[in-house]
PDB file of C-alpha atoms in Angstrom:
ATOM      1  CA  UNK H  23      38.909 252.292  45.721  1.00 44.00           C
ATOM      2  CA  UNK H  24      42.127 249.965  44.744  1.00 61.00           C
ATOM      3  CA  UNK H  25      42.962 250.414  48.860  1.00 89.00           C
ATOM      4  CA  UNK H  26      40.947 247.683  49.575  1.00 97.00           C
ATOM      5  CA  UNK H  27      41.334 243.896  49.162  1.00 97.00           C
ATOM      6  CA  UNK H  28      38.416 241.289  49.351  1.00 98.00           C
ATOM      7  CA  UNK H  29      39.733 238.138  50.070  1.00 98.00           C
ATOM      8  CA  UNK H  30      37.010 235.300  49.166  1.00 98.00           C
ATOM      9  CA  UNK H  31      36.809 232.003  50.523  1.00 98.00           C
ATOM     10  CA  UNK H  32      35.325 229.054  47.546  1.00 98.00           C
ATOM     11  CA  UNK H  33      33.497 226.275  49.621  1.00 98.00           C
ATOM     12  CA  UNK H  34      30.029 227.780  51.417  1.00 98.00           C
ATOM     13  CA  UNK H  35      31.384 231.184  50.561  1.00 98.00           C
ATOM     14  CA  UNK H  36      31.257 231.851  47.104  1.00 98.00           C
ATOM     15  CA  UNK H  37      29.518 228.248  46.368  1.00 98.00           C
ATOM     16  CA  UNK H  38      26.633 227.124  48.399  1.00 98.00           C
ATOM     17  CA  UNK H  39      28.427 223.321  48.755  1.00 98.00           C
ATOM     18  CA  UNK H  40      31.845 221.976  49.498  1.00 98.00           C
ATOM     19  CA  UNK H  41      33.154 221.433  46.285  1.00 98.00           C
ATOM     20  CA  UNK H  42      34.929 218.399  47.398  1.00 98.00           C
ATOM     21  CA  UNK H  43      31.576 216.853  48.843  1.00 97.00           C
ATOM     22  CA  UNK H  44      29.795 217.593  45.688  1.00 98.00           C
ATOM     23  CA  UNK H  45      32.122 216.343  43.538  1.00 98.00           C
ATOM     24  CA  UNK H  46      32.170 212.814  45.263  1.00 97.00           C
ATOM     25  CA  UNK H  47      28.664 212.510  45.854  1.00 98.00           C
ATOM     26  CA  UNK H  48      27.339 213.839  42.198  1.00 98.00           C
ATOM     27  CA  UNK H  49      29.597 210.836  40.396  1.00 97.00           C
ATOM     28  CA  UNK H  50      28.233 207.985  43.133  1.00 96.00           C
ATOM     29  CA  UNK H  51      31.117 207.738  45.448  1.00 97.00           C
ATOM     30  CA  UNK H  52      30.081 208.529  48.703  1.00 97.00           C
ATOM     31  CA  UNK H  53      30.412 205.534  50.484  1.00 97.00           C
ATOM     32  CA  UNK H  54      34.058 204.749  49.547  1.00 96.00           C
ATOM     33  CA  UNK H  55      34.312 208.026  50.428  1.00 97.00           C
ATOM     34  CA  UNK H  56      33.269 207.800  53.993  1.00 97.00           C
ATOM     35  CA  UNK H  57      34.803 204.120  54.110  1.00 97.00           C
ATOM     36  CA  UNK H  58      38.251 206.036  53.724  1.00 97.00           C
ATOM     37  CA  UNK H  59      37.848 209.242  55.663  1.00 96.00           C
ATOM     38  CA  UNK H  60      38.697 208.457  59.278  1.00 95.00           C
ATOM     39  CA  UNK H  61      42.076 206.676  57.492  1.00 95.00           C
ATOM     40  CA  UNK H  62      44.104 209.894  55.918  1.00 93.00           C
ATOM     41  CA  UNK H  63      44.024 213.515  55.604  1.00 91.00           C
ATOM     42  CA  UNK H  64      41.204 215.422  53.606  1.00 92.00           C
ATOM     43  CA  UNK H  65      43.796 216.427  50.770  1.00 90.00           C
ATOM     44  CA  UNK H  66      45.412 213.013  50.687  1.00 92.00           C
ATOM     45  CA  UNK H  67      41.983 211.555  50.438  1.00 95.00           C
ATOM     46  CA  UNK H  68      40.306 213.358  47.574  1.00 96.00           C
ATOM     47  CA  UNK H  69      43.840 213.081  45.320  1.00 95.00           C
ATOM     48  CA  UNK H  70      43.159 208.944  46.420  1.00 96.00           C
ATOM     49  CA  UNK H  71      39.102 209.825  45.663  1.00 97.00           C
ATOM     50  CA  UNK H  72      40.391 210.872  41.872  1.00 97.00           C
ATOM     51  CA  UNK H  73      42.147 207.830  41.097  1.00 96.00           C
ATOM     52  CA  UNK H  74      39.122 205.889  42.022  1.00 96.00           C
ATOM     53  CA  UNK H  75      37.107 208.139  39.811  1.00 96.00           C
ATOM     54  CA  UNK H  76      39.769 207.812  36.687  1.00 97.00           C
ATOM     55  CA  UNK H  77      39.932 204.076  37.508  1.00 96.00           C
ATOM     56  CA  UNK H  78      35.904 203.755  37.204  1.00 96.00           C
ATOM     57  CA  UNK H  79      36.227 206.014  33.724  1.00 96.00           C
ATOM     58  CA  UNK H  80      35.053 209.014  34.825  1.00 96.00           C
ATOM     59  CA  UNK H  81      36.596 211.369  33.081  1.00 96.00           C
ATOM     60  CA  UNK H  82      37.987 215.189  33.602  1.00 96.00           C
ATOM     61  CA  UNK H  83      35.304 216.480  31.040  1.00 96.00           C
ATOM     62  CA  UNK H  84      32.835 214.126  33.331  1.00 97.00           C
ATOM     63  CA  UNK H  85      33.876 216.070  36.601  1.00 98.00           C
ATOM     64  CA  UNK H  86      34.008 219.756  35.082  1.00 98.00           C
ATOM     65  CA  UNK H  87      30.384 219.137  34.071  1.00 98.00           C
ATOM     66  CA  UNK H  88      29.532 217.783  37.657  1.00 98.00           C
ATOM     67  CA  UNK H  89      31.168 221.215  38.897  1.00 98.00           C
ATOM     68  CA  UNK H  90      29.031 223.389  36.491  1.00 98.00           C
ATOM     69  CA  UNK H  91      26.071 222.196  38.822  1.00 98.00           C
ATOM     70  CA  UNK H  92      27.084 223.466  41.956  1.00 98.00           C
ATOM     71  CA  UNK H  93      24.486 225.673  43.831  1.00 98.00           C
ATOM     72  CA  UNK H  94      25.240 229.347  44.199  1.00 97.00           C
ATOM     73  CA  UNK H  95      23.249 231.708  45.034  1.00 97.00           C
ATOM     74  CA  UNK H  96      22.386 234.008  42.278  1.00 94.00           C
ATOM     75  CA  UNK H  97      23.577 237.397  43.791  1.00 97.00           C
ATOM     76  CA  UNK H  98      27.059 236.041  44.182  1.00 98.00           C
ATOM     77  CA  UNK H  99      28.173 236.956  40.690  1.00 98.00           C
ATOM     78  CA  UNK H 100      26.814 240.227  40.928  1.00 97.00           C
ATOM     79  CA  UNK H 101      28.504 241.067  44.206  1.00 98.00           C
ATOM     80  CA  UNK H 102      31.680 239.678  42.841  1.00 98.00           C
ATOM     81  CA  UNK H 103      30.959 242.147  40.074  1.00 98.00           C
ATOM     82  CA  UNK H 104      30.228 245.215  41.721  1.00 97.00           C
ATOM     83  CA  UNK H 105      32.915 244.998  44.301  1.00 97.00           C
ATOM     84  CA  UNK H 106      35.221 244.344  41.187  1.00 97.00           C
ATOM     85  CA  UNK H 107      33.804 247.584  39.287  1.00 96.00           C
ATOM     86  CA  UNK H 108      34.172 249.719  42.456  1.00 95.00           C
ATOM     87  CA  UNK H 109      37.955 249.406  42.213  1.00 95.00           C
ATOM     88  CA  UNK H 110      38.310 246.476  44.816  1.00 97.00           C
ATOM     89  CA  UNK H 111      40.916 243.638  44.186  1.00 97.00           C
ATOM     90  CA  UNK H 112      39.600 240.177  44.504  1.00 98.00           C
ATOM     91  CA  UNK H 113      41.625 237.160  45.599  1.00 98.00           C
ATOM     92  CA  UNK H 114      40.718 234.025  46.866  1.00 98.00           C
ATOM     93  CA  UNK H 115      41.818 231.992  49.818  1.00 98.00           C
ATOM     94  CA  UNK H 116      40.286 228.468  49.492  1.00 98.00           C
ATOM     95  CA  UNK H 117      41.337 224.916  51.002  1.00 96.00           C
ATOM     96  CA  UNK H 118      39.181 223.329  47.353  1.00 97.00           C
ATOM     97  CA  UNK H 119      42.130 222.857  44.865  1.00 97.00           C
ATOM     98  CA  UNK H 120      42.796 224.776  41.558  1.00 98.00           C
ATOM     99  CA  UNK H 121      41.121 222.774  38.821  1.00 98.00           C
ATOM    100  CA  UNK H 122      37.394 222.652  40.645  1.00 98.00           C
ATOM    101  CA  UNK H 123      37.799 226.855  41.737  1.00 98.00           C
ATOM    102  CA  UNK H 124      39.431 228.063  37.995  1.00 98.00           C
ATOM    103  CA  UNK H 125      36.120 225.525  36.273  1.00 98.00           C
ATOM    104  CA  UNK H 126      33.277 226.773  38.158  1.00 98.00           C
ATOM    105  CA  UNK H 127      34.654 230.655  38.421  1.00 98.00           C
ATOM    106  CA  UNK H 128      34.886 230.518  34.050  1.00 98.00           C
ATOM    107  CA  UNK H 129      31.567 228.949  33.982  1.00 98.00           C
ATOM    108  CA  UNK H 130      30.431 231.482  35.870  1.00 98.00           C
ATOM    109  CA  UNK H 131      32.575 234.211  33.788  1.00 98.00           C
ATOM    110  CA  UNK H 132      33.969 236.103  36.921  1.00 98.00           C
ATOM    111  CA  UNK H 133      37.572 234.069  36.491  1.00 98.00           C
ATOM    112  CA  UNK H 134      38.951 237.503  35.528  1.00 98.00           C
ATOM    113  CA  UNK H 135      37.775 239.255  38.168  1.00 98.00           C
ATOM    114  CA  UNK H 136      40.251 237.897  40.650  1.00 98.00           C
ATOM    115  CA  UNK H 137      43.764 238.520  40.407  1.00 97.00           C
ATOM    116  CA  UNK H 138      45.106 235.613  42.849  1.00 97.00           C
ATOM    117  CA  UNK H 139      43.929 231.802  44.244  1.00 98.00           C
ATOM    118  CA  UNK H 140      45.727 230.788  46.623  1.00 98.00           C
ATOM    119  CA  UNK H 141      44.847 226.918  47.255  1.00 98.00           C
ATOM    120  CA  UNK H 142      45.967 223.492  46.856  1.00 97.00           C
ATOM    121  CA  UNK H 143      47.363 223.000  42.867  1.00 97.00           C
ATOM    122  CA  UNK H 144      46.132 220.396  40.666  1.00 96.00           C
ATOM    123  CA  UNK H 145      47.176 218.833  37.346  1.00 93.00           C
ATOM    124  CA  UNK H 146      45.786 216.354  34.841  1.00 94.00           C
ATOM    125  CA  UNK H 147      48.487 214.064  34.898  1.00 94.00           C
ATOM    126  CA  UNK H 148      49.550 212.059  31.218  1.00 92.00           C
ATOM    127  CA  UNK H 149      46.760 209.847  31.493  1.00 93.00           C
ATOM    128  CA  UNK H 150      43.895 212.002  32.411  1.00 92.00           C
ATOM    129  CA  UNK H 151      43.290 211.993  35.482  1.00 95.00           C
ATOM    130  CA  UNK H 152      43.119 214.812  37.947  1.00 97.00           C
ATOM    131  CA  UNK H 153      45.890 215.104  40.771  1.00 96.00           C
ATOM    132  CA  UNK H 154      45.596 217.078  43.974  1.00 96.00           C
ATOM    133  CA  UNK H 155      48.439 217.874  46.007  1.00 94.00           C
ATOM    134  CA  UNK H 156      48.532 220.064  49.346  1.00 93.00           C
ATOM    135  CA  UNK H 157      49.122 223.862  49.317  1.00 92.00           C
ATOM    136  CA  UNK H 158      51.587 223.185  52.376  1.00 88.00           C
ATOM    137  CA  UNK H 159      53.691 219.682  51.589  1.00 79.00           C
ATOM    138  CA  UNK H 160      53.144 218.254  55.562  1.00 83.00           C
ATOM    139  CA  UNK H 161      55.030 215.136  54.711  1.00 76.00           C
ATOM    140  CA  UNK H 162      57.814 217.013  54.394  1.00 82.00           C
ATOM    141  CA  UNK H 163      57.543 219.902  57.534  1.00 80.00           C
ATOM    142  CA  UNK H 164      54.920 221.184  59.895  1.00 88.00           C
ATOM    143  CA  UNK H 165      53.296 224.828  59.224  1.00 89.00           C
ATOM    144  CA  UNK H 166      53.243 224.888  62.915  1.00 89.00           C
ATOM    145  CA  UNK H 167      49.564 225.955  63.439  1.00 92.00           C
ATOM    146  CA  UNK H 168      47.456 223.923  65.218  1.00 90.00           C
ATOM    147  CA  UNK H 169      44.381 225.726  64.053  1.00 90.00           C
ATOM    148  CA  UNK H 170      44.370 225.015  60.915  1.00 92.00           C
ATOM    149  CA  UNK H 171      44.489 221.835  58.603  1.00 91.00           C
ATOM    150  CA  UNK H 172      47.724 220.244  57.936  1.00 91.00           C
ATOM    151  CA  UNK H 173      48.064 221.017  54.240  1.00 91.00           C
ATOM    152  CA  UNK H 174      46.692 224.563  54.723  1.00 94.00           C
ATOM    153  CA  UNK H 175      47.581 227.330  57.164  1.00 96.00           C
ATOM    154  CA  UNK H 176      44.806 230.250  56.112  1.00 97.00           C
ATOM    155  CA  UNK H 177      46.508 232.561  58.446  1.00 96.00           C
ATOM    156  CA  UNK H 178      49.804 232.423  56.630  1.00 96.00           C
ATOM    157  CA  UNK H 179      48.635 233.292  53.508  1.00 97.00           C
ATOM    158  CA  UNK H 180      46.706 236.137  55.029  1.00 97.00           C
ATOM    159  CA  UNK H 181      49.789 237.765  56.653  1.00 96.00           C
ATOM    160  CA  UNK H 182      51.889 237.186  53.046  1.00 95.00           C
ATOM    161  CA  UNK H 183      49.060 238.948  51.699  1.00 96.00           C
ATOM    162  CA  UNK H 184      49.285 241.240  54.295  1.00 95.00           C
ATOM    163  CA  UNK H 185      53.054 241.975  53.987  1.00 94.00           C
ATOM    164  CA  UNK H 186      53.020 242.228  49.946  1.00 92.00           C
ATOM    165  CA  UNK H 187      50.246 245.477  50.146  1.00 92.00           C
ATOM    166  CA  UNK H 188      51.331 248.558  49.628  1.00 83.00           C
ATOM    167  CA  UNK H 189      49.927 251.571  51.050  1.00 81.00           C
ATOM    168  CA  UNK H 190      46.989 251.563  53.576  1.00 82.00           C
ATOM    169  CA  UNK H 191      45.180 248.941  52.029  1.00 92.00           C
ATOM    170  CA  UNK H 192      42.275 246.820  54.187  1.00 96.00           C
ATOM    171  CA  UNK H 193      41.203 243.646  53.877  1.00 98.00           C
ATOM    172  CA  UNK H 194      37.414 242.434  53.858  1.00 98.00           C
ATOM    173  CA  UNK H 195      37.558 238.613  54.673  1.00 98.00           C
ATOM    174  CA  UNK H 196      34.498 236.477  53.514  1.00 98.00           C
ATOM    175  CA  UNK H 197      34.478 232.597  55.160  1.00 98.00           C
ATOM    176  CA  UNK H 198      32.541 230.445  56.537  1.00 98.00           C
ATOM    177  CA  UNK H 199      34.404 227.346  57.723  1.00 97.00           C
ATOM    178  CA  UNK H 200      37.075 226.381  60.605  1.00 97.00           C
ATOM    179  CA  UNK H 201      39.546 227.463  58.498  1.00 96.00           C
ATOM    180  CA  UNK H 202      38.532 231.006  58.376  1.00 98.00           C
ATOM    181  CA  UNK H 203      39.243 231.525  61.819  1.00 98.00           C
ATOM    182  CA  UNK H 204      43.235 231.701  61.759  1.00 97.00           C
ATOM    183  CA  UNK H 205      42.828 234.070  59.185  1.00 97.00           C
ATOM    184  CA  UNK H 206      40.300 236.117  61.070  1.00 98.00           C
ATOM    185  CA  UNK H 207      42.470 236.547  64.008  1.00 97.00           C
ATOM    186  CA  UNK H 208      45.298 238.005  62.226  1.00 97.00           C
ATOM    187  CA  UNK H 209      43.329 240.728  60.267  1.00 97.00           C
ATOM    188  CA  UNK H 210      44.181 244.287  62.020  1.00 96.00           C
ATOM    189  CA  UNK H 211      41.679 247.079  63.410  1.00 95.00           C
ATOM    190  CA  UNK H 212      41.255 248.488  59.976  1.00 94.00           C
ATOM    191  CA  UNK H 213      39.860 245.248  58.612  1.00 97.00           C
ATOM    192  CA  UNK H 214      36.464 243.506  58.521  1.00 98.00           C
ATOM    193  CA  UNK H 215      35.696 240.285  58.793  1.00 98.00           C
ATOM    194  CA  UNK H 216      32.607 238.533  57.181  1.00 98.00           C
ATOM    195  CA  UNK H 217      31.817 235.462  58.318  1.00 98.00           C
ATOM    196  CA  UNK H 218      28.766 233.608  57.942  1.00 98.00           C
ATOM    197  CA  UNK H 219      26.338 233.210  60.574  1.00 98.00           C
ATOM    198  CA  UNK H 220      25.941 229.600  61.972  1.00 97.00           C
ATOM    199  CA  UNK H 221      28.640 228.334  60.206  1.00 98.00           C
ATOM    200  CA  UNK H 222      31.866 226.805  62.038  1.00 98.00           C
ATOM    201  CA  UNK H 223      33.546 229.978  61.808  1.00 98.00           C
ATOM    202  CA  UNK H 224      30.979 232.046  63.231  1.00 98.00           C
ATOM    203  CA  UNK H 225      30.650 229.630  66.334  1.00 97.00           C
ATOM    204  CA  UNK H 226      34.430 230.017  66.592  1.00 97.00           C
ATOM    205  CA  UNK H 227      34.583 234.289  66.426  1.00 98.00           C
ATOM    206  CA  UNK H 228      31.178 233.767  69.173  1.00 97.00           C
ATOM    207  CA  UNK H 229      33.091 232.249  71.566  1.00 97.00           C
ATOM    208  CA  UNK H 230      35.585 234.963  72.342  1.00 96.00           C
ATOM    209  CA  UNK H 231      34.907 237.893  69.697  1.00 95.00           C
ATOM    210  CA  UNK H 232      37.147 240.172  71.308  1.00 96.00           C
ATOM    211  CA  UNK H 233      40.242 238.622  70.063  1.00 97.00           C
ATOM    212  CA  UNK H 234      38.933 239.234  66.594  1.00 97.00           C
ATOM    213  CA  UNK H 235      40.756 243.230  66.107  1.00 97.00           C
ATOM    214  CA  UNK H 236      38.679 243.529  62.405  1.00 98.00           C
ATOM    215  CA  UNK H 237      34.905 244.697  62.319  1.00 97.00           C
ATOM    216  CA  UNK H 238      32.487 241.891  62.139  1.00 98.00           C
ATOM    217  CA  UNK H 239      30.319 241.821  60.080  1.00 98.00           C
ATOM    218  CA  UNK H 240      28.230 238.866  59.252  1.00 98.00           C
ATOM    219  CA  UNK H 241      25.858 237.282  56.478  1.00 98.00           C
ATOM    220  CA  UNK H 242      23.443 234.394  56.060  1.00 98.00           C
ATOM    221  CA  UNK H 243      23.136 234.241  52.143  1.00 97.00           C
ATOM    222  CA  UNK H 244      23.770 235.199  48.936  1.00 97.00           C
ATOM    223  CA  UNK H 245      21.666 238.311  49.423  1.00 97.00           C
ATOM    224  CA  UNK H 246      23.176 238.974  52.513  1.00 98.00           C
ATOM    225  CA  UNK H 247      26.585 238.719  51.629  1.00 98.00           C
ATOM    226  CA  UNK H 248      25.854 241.426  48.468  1.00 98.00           C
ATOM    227  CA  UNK H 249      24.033 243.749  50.662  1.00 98.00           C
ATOM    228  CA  UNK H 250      27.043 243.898  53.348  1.00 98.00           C
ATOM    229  CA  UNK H 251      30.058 243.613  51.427  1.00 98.00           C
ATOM    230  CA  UNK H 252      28.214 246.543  49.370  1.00 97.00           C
ATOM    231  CA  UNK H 253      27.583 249.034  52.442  1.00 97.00           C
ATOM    232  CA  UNK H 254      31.596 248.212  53.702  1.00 98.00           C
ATOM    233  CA  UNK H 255      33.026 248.983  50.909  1.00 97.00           C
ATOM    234  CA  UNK H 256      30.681 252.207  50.236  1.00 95.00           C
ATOM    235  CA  UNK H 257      31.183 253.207  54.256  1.00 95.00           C
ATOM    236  CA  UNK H 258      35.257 252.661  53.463  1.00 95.00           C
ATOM    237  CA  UNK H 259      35.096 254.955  50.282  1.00 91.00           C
ATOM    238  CA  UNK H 260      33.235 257.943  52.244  1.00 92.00           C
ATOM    239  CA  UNK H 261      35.386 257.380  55.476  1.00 88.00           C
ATOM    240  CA  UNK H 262      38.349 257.447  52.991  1.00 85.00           C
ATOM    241  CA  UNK H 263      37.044 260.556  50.918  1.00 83.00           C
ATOM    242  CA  UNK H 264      36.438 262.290  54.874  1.00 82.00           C
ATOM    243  CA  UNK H 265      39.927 261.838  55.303  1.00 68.00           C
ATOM    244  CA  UNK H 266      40.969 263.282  51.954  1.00 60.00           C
ATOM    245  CA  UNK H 267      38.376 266.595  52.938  1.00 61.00           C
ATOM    246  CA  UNK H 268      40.154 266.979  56.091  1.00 58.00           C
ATOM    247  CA  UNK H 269      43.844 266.847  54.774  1.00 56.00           C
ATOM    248  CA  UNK H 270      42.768 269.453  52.137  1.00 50.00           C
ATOM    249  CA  UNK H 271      40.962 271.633  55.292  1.00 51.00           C
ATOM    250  CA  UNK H 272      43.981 271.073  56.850  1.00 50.00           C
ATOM    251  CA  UNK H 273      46.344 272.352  54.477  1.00 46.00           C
ATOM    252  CA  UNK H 274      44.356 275.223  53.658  1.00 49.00           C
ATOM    253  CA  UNK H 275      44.642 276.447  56.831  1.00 44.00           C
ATOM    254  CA  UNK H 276      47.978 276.342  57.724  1.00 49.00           C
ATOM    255  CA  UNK H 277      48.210 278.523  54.327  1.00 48.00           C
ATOM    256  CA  UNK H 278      45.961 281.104  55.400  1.00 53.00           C
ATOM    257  CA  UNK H 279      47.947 280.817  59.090  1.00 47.00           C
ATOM    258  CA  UNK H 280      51.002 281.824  56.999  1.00 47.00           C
ATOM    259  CA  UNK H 281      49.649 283.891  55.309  1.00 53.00           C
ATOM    260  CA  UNK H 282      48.106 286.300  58.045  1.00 54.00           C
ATOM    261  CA  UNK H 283      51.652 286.334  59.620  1.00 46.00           C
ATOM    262  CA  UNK H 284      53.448 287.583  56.205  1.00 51.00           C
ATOM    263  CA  UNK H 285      50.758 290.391  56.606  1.00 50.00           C
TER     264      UNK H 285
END
């Protein structure tokens, strides 16, 4: 079962919120929020949305316990769980930053479980407060992908992912936003793609689905997403032990074909 890789999204996917969203809204901000979102990027504006929070004393401790409250359903843990226990490796592709993914995935004691996150990196800086910098530095170059977000190409990181597997590995892709859709377009014809129904990404993959190569396969909830990403992985590990059964037919025989001729 270690052939396969599920590749998580955070926002909508694993959490039922945008982390970013929550944060902001939870600790009062919302209106200097909106005030300053049509003036600078997303990422640009949450690092900015930090310094307002540090400047009105709320604290770090302040936001973790504000991201301890985010909604999730309750079979995500379990599904993160089981796919874990089944022999699956778990990484997470997320456009949230590190500190809010890495607090709510040890509340929710399934840090462990995943052995990468890629996203944008955060610090607590020397006088507290929380900084947020972009995954992809776009003051400096251009990712060149006009799908995506400036600070965040999803489809890059899915073909570095892609490149560093070894073996006949497949992916299973869980999203739900914009985002999700670069990514979904460069997983291959052994892949599956989850993404969830009537969110932006679903609307996207709708519109043309046959330039998505992967199987779709798509959820609406917590529930959903446990039930499906259960029966892919369980219809990869028989199609996988089929295989196995036929190499072993195989070989057997050309043996007995060898055989009969030495007769």
């Amino acid at each position: 079962m270690a052939s396969i890789v599920v590749i998580f999204d955070f926002d909508k996917t694993i959490i039922d919120c945008d982390s970013d969203n929550w944060v902001v809204d939870e600790l009062g901000f919302t209106d200097l929020f909106n005030q300053l979102l049509p003036t600078m990027p997303w990422n640009s504006l949450m690092d900015r949305m930090l310094k307002e929070l540090h400047a009105q004393g709320k604290t770090i401790d302040d936001i973790a316990e504000v991201l301890k409250r985010a909604p999730i359903h309750p079979r995500i843990v379990s599904a993160i769980k089981s796919a874990h226990a089944l022999g699956c490796e778990l990484r997470i592709v997320s456009d949230a930053n590190l500190f809010f993914i890495e607090t709510i995935l040890e509340h929710l004691g399934v840090r462990e479980y995943f052995s990468e996150i890629n996203t944008n990196p955060s610090f607590v800086d020397e006088e507290g407060r929380l900084r947020i910098f972009p995954y992809h530095d776009f003051t400096k170059s251009s990712h060149g992908c006009n799908l995506c977000p400036p600070n965040m190409c999803k489809g890059m990181i899915i073909e570095r992912i892609q490149a560093s597997l070894e073996g006949k590995k497949k992916i299973i892709y869980l999203g739900d936003g914009s985002g999700d859709y670069c990514p979904s377009l460069r997983l291959g014809e052994a892949d599956y793609m989850m993404p969830r129904k009537n969110f932006p990404v679903w609307d996207l993959i709708c519109r043309n689905p046959i330039l998505i190569k992967a199987d779709i396969h798509e959820w609406n909830d917590g529930e959903e997403l446990e039930l499906v990403l259960s029966q892919i992985i369980n219809m990869i590990f028989v199609e996988e032990n089929n295989d196995s059964s036929a190499q072993l037919i195989s070989v057997d025989c050309k043996l007995q074909t060898a055989n009969d001729f030495s007769i």
